[in-house]
JSON list of C-alpha atoms in Angstrom, two decimals:
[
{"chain": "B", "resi": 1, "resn": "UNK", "atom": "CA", "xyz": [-37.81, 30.19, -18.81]},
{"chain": "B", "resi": 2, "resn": "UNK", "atom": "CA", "xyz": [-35.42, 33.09, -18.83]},
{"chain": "B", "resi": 3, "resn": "UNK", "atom": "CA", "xyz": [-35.88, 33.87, -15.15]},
{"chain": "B", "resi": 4, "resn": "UNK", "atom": "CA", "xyz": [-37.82, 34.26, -11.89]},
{"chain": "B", "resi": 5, "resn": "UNK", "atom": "CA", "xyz": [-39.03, 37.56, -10.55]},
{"chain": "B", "resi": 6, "resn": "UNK", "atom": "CA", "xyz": [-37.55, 38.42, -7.32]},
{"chain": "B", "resi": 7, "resn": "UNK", "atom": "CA", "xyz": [-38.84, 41.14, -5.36]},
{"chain": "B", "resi": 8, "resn": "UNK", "atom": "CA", "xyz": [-36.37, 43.71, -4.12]},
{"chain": "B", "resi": 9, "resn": "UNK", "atom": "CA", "xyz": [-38.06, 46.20, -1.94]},
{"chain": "B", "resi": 10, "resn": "UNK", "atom": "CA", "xyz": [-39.88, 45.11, 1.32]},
{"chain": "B", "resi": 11, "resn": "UNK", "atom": "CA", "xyz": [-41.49, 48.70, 2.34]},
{"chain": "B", "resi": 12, "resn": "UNK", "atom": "CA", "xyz": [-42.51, 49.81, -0.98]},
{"chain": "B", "resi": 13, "resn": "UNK", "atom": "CA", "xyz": [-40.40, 51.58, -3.56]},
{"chain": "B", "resi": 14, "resn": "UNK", "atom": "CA", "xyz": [-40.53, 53.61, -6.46]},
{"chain": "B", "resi": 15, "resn": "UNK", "atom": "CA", "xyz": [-38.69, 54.01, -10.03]},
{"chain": "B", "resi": 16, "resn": "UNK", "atom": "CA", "xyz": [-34.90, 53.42, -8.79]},
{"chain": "B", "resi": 17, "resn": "UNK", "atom": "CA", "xyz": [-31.90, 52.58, -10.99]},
{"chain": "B", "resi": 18, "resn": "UNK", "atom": "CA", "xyz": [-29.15, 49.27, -10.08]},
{"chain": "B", "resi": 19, "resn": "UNK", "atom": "CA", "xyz": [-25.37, 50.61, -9.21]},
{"chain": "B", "resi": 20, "resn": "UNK", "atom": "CA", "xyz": [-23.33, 49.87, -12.26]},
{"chain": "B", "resi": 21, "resn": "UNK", "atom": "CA", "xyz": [-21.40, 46.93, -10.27]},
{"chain": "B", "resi": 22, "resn": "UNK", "atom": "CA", "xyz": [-24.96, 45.80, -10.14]},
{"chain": "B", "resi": 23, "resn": "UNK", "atom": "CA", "xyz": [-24.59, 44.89, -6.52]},
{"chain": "B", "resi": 24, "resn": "UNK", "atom": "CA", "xyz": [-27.15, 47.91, -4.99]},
{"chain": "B", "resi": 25, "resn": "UNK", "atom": "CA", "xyz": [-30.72, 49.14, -5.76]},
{"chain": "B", "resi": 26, "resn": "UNK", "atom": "CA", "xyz": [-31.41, 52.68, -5.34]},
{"chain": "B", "resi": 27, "resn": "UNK", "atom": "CA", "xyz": [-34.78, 54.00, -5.55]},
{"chain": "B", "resi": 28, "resn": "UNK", "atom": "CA", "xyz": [-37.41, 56.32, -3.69]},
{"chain": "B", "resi": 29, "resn": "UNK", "atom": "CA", "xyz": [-40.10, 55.48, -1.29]},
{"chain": "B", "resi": 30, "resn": "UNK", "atom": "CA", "xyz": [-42.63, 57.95, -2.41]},
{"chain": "B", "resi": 31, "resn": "UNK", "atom": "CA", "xyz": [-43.71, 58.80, -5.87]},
{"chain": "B", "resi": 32, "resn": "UNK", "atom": "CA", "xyz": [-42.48, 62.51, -5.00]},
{"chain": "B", "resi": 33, "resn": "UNK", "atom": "CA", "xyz": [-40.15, 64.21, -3.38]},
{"chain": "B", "resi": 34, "resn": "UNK", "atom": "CA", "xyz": [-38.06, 62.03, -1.05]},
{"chain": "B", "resi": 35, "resn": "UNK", "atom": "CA", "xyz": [-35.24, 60.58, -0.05]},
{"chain": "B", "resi": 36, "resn": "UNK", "atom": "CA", "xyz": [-32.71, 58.08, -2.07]},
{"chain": "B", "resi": 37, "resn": "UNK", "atom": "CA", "xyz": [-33.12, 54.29, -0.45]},
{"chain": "B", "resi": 38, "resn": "UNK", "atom": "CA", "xyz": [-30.54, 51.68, -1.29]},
{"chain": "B", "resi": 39, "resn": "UNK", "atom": "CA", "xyz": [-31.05, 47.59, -0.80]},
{"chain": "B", "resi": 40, "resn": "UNK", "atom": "CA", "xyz": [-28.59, 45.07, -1.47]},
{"chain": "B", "resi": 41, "resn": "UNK", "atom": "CA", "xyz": [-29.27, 43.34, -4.89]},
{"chain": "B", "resi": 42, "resn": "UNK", "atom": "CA", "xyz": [-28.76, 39.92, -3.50]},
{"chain": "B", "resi": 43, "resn": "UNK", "atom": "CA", "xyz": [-30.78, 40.76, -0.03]},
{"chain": "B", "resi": 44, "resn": "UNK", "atom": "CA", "xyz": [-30.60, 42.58, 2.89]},
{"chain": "B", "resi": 45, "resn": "UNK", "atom": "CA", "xyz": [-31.92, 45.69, 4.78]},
{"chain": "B", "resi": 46, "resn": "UNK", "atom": "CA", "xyz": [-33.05, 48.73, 3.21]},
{"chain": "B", "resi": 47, "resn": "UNK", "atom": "CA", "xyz": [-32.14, 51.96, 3.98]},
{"chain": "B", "resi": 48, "resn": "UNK", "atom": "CA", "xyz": [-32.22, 55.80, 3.52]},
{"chain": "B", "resi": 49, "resn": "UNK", "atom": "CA", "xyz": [-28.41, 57.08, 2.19]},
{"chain": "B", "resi": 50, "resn": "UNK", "atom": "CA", "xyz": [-26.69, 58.48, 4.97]},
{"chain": "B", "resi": 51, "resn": "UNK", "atom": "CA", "xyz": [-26.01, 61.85, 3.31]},
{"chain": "B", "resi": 52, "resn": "UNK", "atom": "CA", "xyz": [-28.93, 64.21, 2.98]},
{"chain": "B", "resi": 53, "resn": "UNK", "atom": "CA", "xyz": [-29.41, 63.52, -0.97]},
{"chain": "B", "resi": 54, "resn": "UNK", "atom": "CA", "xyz": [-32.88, 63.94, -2.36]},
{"chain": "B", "resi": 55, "resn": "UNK", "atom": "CA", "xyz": [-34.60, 63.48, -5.53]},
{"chain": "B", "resi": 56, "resn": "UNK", "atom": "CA", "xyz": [-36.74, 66.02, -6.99]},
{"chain": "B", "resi": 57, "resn": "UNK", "atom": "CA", "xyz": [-40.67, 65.57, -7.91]},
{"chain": "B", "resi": 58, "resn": "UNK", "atom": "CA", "xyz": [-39.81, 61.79, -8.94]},
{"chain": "B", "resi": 59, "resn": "UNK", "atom": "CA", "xyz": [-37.39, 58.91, -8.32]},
{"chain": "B", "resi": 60, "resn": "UNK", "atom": "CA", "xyz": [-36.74, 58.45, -11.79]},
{"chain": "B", "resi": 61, "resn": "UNK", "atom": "CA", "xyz": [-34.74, 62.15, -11.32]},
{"chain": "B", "resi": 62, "resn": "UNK", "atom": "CA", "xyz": [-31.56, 60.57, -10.21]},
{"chain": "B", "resi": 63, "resn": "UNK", "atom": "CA", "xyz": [-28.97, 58.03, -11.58]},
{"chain": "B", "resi": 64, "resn": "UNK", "atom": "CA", "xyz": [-26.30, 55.73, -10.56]},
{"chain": "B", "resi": 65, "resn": "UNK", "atom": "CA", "xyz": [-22.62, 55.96, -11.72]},
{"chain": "B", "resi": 66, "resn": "UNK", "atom": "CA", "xyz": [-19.54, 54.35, -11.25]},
{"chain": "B", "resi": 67, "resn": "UNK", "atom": "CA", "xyz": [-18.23, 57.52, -8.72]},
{"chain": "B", "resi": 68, "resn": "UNK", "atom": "CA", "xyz": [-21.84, 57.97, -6.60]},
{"chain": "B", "resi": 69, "resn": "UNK", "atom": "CA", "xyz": [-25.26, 59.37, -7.48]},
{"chain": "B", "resi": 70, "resn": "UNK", "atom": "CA", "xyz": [-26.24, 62.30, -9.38]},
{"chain": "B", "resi": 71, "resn": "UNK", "atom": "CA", "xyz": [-29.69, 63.80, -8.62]},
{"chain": "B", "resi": 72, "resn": "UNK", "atom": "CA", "xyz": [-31.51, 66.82, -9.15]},
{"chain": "B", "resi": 73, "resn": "UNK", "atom": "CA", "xyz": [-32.90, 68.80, -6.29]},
{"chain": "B", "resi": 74, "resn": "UNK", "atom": "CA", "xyz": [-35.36, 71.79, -5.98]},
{"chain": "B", "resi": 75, "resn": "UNK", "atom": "CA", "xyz": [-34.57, 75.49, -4.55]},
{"chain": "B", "resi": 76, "resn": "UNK", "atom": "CA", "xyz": [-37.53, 77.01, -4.02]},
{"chain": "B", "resi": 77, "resn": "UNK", "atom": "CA", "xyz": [-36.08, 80.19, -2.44]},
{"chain": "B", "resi": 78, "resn": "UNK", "atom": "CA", "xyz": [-34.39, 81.04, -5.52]},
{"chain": "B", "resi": 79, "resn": "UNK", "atom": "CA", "xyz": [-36.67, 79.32, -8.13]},
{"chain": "B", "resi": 80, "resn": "UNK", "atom": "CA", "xyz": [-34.17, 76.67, -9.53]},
{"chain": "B", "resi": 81, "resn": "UNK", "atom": "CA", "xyz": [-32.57, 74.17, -9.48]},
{"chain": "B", "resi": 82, "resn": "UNK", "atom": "CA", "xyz": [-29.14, 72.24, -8.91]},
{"chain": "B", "resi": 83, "resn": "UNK", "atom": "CA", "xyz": [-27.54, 68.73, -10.18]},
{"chain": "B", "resi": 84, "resn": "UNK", "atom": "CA", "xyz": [-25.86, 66.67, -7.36]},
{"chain": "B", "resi": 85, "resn": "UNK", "atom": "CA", "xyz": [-23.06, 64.55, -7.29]},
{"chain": "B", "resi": 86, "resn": "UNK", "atom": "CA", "xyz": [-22.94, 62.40, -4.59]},
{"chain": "B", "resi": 87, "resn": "UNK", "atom": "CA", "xyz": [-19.25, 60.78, -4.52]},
{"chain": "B", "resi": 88, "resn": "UNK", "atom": "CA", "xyz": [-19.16, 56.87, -2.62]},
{"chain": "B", "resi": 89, "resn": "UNK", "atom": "CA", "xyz": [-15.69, 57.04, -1.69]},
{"chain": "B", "resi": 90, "resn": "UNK", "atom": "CA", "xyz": [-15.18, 60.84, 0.25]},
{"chain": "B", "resi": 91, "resn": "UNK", "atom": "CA", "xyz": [-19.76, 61.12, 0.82]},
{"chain": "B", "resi": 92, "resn": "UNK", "atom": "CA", "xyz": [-19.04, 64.69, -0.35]},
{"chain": "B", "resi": 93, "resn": "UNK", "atom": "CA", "xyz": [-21.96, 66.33, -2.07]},
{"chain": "B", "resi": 94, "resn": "UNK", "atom": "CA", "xyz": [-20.70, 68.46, -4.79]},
{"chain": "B", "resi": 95, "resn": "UNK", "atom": "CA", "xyz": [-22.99, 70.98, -6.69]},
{"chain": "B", "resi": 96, "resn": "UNK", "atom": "CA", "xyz": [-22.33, 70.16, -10.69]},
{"chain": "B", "resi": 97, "resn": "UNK", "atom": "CA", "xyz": [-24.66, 72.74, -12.01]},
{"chain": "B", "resi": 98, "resn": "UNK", "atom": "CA", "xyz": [-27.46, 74.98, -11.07]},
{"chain": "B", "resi": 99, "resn": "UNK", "atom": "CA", "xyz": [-30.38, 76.01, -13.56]},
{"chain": "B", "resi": 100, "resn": "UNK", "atom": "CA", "xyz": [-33.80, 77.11, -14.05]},
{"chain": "B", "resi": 101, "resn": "UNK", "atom": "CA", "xyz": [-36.12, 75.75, -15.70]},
{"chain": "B", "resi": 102, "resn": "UNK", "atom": "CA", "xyz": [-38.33, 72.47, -14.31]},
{"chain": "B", "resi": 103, "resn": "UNK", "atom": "CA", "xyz": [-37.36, 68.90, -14.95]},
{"chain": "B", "resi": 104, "resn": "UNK", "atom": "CA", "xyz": [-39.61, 66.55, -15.85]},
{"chain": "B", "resi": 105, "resn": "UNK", "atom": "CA", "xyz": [-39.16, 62.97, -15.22]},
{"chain": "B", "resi": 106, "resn": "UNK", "atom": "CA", "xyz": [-35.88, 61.22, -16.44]},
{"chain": "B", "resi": 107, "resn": "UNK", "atom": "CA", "xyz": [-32.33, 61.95, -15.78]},
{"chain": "B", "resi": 108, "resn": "UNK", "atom": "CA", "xyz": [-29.58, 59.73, -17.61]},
{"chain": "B", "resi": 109, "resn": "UNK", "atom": "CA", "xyz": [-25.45, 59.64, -16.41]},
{"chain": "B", "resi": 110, "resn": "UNK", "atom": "CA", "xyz": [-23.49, 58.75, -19.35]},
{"chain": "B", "resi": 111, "resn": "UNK", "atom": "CA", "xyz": [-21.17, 55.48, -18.47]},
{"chain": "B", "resi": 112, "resn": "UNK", "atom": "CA", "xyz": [-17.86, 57.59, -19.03]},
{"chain": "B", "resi": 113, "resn": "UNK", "atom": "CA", "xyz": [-19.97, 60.44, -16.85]},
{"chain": "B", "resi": 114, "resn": "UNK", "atom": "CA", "xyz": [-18.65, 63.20, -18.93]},
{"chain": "B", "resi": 115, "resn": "UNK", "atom": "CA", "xyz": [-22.36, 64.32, -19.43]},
{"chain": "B", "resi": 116, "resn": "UNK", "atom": "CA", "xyz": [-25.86, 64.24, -18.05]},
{"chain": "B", "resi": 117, "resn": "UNK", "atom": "CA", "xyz": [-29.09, 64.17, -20.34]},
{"chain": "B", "resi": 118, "resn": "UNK", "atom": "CA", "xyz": [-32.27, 65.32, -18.45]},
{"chain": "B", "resi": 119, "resn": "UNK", "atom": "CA", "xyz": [-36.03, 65.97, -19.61]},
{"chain": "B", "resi": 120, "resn": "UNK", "atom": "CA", "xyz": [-37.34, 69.52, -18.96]},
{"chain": "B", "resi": 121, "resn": "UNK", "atom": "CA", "xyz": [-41.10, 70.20, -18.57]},
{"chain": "B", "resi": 122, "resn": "UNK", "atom": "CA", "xyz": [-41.07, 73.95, -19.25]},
{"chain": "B", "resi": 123, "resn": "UNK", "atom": "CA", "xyz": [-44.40, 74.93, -19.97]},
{"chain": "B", "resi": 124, "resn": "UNK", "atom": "CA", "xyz": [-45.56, 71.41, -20.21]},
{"chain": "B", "resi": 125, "resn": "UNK", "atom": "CA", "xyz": [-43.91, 71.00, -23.79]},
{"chain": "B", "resi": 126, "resn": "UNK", "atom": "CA", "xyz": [-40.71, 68.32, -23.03]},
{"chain": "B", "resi": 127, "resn": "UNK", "atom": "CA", "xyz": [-36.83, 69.03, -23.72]},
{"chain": "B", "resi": 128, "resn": "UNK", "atom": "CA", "xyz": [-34.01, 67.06, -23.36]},
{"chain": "B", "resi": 129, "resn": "UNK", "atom": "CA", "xyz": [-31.34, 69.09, -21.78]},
{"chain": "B", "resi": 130, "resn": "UNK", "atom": "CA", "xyz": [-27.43, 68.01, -21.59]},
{"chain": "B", "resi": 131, "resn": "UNK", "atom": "CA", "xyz": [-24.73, 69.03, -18.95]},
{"chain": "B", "resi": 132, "resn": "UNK", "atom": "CA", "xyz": [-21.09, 68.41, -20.72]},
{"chain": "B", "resi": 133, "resn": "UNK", "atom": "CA", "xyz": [-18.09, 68.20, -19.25]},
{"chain": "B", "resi": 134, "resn": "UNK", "atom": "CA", "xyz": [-19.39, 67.80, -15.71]},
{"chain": "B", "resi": 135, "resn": "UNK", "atom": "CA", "xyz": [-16.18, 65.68, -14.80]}
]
């Protein structure tokens, strides 16, 4: 036997992706838009981030890195969108890119996070769409 299941999430969770030091879970409550939830991968309380940082449509639209969270986030006022970088040692948000265009579901950080692959839905046909240099 290779392993037991453990569960992680007490009030419900959805898609969510394990810090690289593997010691927190992030992951959305709601299969749409919603905020970012981190537990403790050995235990503890769950809890919304304490910086306003969202994920857009679905929770599988953010990613965890080495340097914080990237996630992309809707502007409906101007009919785009904008990739977030949410750094763990200053809590600054910093705007990496803004675009147009609709995501789909999927956003990758590359280890090195020199680039970000995501999955557009334009027109219901599927891209992938990469953000270099975004150090």
């Amino acid at each position: 036997e290779r392993g037991t299941p453990v569960q992680v999430t007490r009030g419900g969770g959805y898609g969510g992706v394990e810090s690289p030091d593997g010691k927190t879970f992030y992951y959305g409550k709601s299969e749409q838009l919603g905020e970012i939830w981190s537990v403790p991968v050995g235990g503890g309380n769950e809890a919304p981030l304490p910086v306003p940082l969202r994920y857009f449509q679905r929770p599988e639209n953010f990613d965890a890195a080495r340097s914080g969270l990237y996630s992309i986030v809707s502007l409906p006022e101007e009919h785009s969108f904008e990739l977030l970088h949410w750094r763990f040692k200053s809590a600054a948000i910093e705007r990496i890119a803004k675009f147009r265009g609709a995501p789909g579901t999927g956003l990758s950080i590359a280890p090195d996070e020199s680039f970000v692959l995501y999955s557009s839905s334009e027109d219901r046909d599927g891209d992938l769409v990469l953000f270099e240099n975004i150090k």
